[in-house]
C-alpha cells in the first residue's frame, strides 16, 4: 500500500453526554480520495474539526506523516500541511477576492512577518494568487470585495483558499453545496486534478452520490459519530450495514 | 517617491487628499501661517495626537483589539523623558534615553498584558487593560516623591529647544528655540506616521486586517493569531510612548492630567472613530478636528453665549462649560451619519 499521510486513532469527542465522534480509527493514504458520508448530524464536520484542531479531542490521537499532531494549534497543523475548506463559507468578507487568496499564499510562503516592506511589492505572491484564481475562474473578480460575491463564487473562493495553501492533506466539506449546476463542475474538476497529482490525500464530505461515484477511491460511513463502513465504493454502497444504517432509501432511488 | 513614502496607500478620494494636504501644509508652516504662542501649541498638539491616534487605530482599527491602556503607554513615554531629564540632568542624551526606555517599557508591559489576556479572548484584553491602566494611574499619583503626584513636575530640556534661544527674525516671525522644538516634533511625528502607514500596508499589516475580518480563518490558514496580535499591541504601545515623549518635550512638563487621564483615552476613541477606523488617515483627521474643537470650541461658545445673552435657554446651552455636551452631540451625529468615519464616507462618495 502507498504511504499513510494521515491517521486517526480512536478519535473521540463528547459534548456533554452526546458522543459526536466515537472512537474513529482510520488511515488515509497518499493519492487516495476518500469520501466521507453519513446523515445530517453524523459527525462528519466534527471529525474534520478534530483533525484540523478547531475542537480538542476528548480522547484519541491524530498523526500526520507519522507525527502526533494532536497537541498542536490549528495554525501549526496547517503549516504542517493540513488544509481545510469549510462547509459554511468562512472568508475575509471586507477584503478583495485577490487579497483573500494572497493572504493564504502569503501564509504558505511564510511571508507574513515582514513589517516594513510593502505588501504590493511582493509580486511573486500576487502572481501565484492570480494563478489560483484562474483555476477557479475568479480572476476577473479579483478586485471585488468578498461580501459582494454570489454564493457560488464564495464557495469557489473557499476552495481557492485551500488550494493556495498547497497542503499534503485536503479536507473538503461539501464543497459544492448550494452551487448551481453550471458552477459545481469547476470545483469538481479541480478536485479531480488534485487527485491526479497522486501525492496528496483528499478527504471529501459529500452527499451527492453521482459525485462520489466519479471521484472516490474509497468511502467511509459515519453514523452517530461511529465509523460503520469503510471500503471500495461499490462494496460500501452495497453493504448491508450501509443500506440499513443510512443509505437504504437513497440507494434505492439511484 | 511619494508613493513609496505613503507605502502605496493613497487617500483614494479627491476631497480627502485635499484635506490631508491642508493638514500637512498647515502643520508644516504653522509658525508662519499662524503666529502666536497658542496656535503653535495647538499645532504641536495636533501633530502629537495624530501619532497617538494613529497608533491606537493600528490596534483598534486594524487588529480589532480594544484597549483602554493607550494613554498609559502615552504617559510612560512622557514620564520616561521627564524622569530621565530630571535625574540625568538636562541634555539630549536624557531625551533619547528617556524616550527609548519609555518605548521599551511600554512594549514590555504591553507584551505581558497581551500574553496574559490575548490567549484567552480579545474582550478579556479590554478588561485587563482597564484594570492595569487604573492601577498605574493610582500608582503615579501615590508615588509623589518620584512622579510629583497629581501635580506632576516640570523639567529642563536643552537650551536650544526652549524660548531662551534667539536666532533672529524671519518673515516677521521670531525664530527661537521653541520653533526648533516645534520642527523637531513635527518631523518626528511625520516619520512615525509614515512608519505606521508602512506597517499597515506591509504583509504583516494585511495579516492584521485578516485577523480583524475573521480571526478563525486567519488561524486556519496558518497564521498564529496570538503572535500577530501581540506584536501589534507592543508596536502600538511603543509608538504611543514615543508620542508621549514628544508631548513631554514640547510641554517641558509631565503630569497625570496631560498624559494619563481617562479623558484623553475617550478623546482618542473619538478621534479614531470619527476619522474612520482602520485607515490611519482617519486618525489624522480625527485628531486634528478634536484638538481644534477642544482648543477653540470653548472660545467660540463663549462669544456665542455672549451674543445670545438675551435668549435665556440658548445662552445657557452655549455656555463654554457645556462644550463637552456639544462634543458629545457631535460624536453621536457623526457616528450616526458616518458609521465608517469621515475617511470611509469620503472614499465611498468619491
Ligand atoms: N461545538 C459543539 N457543541 C455541541 N454539539 C456539537 C458541536 N459541534 C457539533 N455538535 C453536534 O455534533 C453532532 C455532529 O455534528 P456535525 O456538524 O459534525 O454533523 P455533520 O455530519 O457535519 O452534519 P451535516 O451533514 O448536517 O453537515 C450534531 O449532533 C451536532 O449538534
Ligand atoms: Mg457538516
Short mmCIF file of C-alpha atoms in Angstrom, two decimals, chain A residues 26-176:
data_model
loop_
_atom_site.label_atom_id
_atom_site.label_comp_id
_atom_site.label_asym_id
_atom_site.label_seq_id
_atom_site.Cartn_x
_atom_site.Cartn_y
_atom_site.Cartn_z
CA UNK A 26 -8.76 5.32 10.14
CA UNK A 27 -5.71 5.75 7.90
CA UNK A 28 -5.64 7.87 4.75
CA UNK A 29 -3.07 7.29 2.01
CA UNK A 30 -1.27 9.49 -0.44
CA UNK A 31 -3.00 9.65 -3.79
CA UNK A 32 -6.31 8.48 -2.37
CA UNK A 33 -9.62 10.32 -2.38
CA UNK A 34 -11.84 9.24 0.47
CA UNK A 35 -15.47 10.26 0.51
CA UNK A 36 -16.96 10.65 3.96
CA UNK A 37 -20.69 10.11 4.03
CA UNK A 38 -23.37 9.92 6.66
CA UNK A 39 -26.71 11.52 7.51
CA UNK A 40 -27.02 15.04 8.85
CA UNK A 41 -25.53 15.29 12.31
CA UNK A 42 -23.48 12.11 11.83
CA UNK A 43 -20.34 13.92 12.94
CA UNK A 44 -18.58 14.49 9.61
CA UNK A 45 -17.79 18.16 10.18
CA UNK A 46 -16.89 17.46 13.78
CA UNK A 47 -14.49 14.75 12.59
CA UNK A 48 -12.82 17.39 10.42
CA UNK A 49 -12.74 19.82 13.35
CA UNK A 50 -10.86 17.25 15.40
CA UNK A 51 -8.34 16.60 12.66
CA UNK A 52 -7.64 20.25 11.89
CA UNK A 53 -7.71 21.18 15.59
CA UNK A 54 -10.64 23.57 15.90
CA UNK A 55 -12.06 21.33 18.61
CA UNK A 56 -9.85 19.44 21.09
CA UNK A 57 -10.45 15.72 21.16
CA UNK A 58 -11.79 14.08 24.34
CA UNK A 59 -9.71 11.02 23.52
CA UNK A 60 -7.62 9.59 20.72
CA UNK A 61 -4.91 10.89 18.51
CA UNK A 62 -4.22 12.33 15.06
CA UNK A 63 -0.99 11.54 13.21
CA UNK A 64 0.24 13.49 10.21
CA UNK A 65 3.02 11.82 8.27
CA UNK A 66 3.77 9.72 11.29
CA UNK A 67 3.96 12.56 13.85
CA UNK A 68 1.37 13.01 16.57
CA UNK A 69 -0.18 16.43 15.93
CA UNK A 70 -2.98 16.23 18.50
CA UNK A 71 -1.43 18.85 20.73
CA UNK A 72 -0.56 21.34 18.03
CA UNK A 73 -2.53 24.52 17.41
CA UNK A 74 -4.75 24.98 14.37
CA UNK A 75 -2.22 27.21 12.62
CA UNK A 76 0.65 24.83 13.34
CA UNK A 77 -1.29 21.91 11.87
CA UNK A 78 -1.99 24.00 8.80
CA UNK A 79 1.67 24.91 8.43
CA UNK A 80 2.46 21.19 8.57
CA UNK A 81 0.32 20.56 5.53
CA UNK A 82 -3.23 20.04 6.74
CA UNK A 83 -5.56 22.18 4.66
CA UNK A 84 -9.25 22.65 5.15
CA UNK A 85 -12.15 24.24 3.29
CA UNK A 86 -15.22 24.92 5.36
CA UNK A 87 -18.80 23.78 4.99
CA UNK A 88 -20.07 27.23 5.90
CA UNK A 89 -18.19 29.75 3.85
CA UNK A 90 -15.59 31.30 6.03
CA UNK A 91 -13.68 34.10 4.30
CA UNK A 92 -12.36 37.62 4.99
CA UNK A 93 -15.54 39.44 3.98
CA UNK A 94 -14.29 43.02 3.81
CA UNK A 95 -11.20 42.23 1.75
CA UNK A 96 -10.97 41.72 -2.00
CA UNK A 97 -11.04 38.35 -3.70
CA UNK A 98 -7.38 38.65 -4.61
CA UNK A 99 -6.42 39.69 -1.09
CA UNK A 100 -8.14 36.64 0.37
CA UNK A 101 -6.12 34.26 -1.76
CA UNK A 102 -2.97 36.34 -1.43
CA UNK A 103 -3.23 36.01 2.34
CA UNK A 104 -3.35 32.25 2.00
CA UNK A 105 -0.36 32.23 -0.35
CA UNK A 106 1.49 34.55 1.99
CA UNK A 107 0.77 32.26 4.92
CA UNK A 108 2.01 29.27 2.96
CA UNK A 109 5.19 31.10 1.93
CA UNK A 110 5.78 32.35 5.48
CA UNK A 111 5.96 35.98 4.36
CA UNK A 112 3.54 37.46 6.89
CA UNK A 113 6.14 38.67 9.32
CA UNK A 114 7.61 41.40 7.20
CA UNK A 115 6.65 44.74 8.79
CA UNK A 116 8.40 47.33 6.70
CA UNK A 117 8.09 46.10 3.14
CA UNK A 118 5.09 46.96 1.00
CA UNK A 119 2.70 44.06 0.56
CA UNK A 120 2.04 45.07 -3.03
CA UNK A 121 5.74 44.86 -3.85
CA UNK A 122 5.75 41.11 -3.25
CA UNK A 123 4.87 40.42 -6.86
CA UNK A 124 5.54 36.71 -6.69
CA UNK A 125 2.77 36.29 -4.12
CA UNK A 126 0.32 38.21 -6.27
CA UNK A 127 1.23 36.23 -9.38
CA UNK A 128 0.75 32.98 -7.53
CA UNK A 129 -2.58 34.15 -6.14
CA UNK A 130 -3.78 35.11 -9.61
CA UNK A 131 -2.84 31.68 -10.91
CA UNK A 132 -5.01 30.09 -8.21
CA UNK A 133 -7.89 32.43 -9.02
CA UNK A 134 -7.69 31.43 -12.66
CA UNK A 135 -8.06 27.80 -11.69
CA UNK A 136 -11.42 28.54 -10.05
CA UNK A 137 -12.37 31.09 -12.74
CA UNK A 138 -12.46 34.01 -10.35
CA UNK A 139 -9.60 36.01 -11.86
CA UNK A 140 -11.96 38.54 -13.40
CA UNK A 141 -13.46 39.30 -10.00
CA UNK A 142 -10.10 39.88 -8.33
CA UNK A 143 -10.91 43.37 -7.03
CA UNK A 144 -14.44 42.66 -5.84
CA UNK A 145 -14.95 42.68 -2.09
CA UNK A 146 -15.86 39.19 -0.95
CA UNK A 147 -19.15 40.22 0.61
CA UNK A 148 -20.34 41.33 -2.84
CA UNK A 149 -19.83 37.86 -4.38
CA UNK A 150 -22.62 35.42 -5.16
CA UNK A 151 -22.89 32.33 -3.00
CA UNK A 152 -21.47 30.13 -5.75
CA UNK A 153 -18.45 32.35 -6.21
CA UNK A 154 -17.86 32.46 -2.46
CA UNK A 155 -17.82 28.66 -2.48
CA UNK A 156 -15.24 28.73 -5.27
CA UNK A 157 -13.13 31.19 -3.32
CA UNK A 158 -13.39 28.92 -0.30
CA UNK A 159 -11.85 26.16 -2.41
CA UNK A 160 -9.26 28.56 -3.87
CA UNK A 161 -8.09 29.44 -0.35
CA UNK A 162 -7.44 25.78 0.32
CA UNK A 163 -5.60 25.21 -2.95
CA UNK A 164 -3.46 28.28 -2.31
CA UNK A 165 -2.13 26.56 0.81
CA UNK A 166 -0.83 23.67 -1.29
CA UNK A 167 -1.33 21.18 1.55
CA UNK A 168 -0.48 17.48 1.76
CA UNK A 169 -3.95 16.68 3.07
CA UNK A 170 -7.02 18.37 1.60
CA UNK A 171 -10.25 18.40 3.54
CA UNK A 172 -13.32 19.48 1.58
CA UNK A 173 -16.58 19.80 3.48
CA UNK A 174 -19.44 19.70 0.96
CA UNK A 175 -17.59 21.99 -1.46
CA UNK A 176 -20.43 22.23 -3.96
#
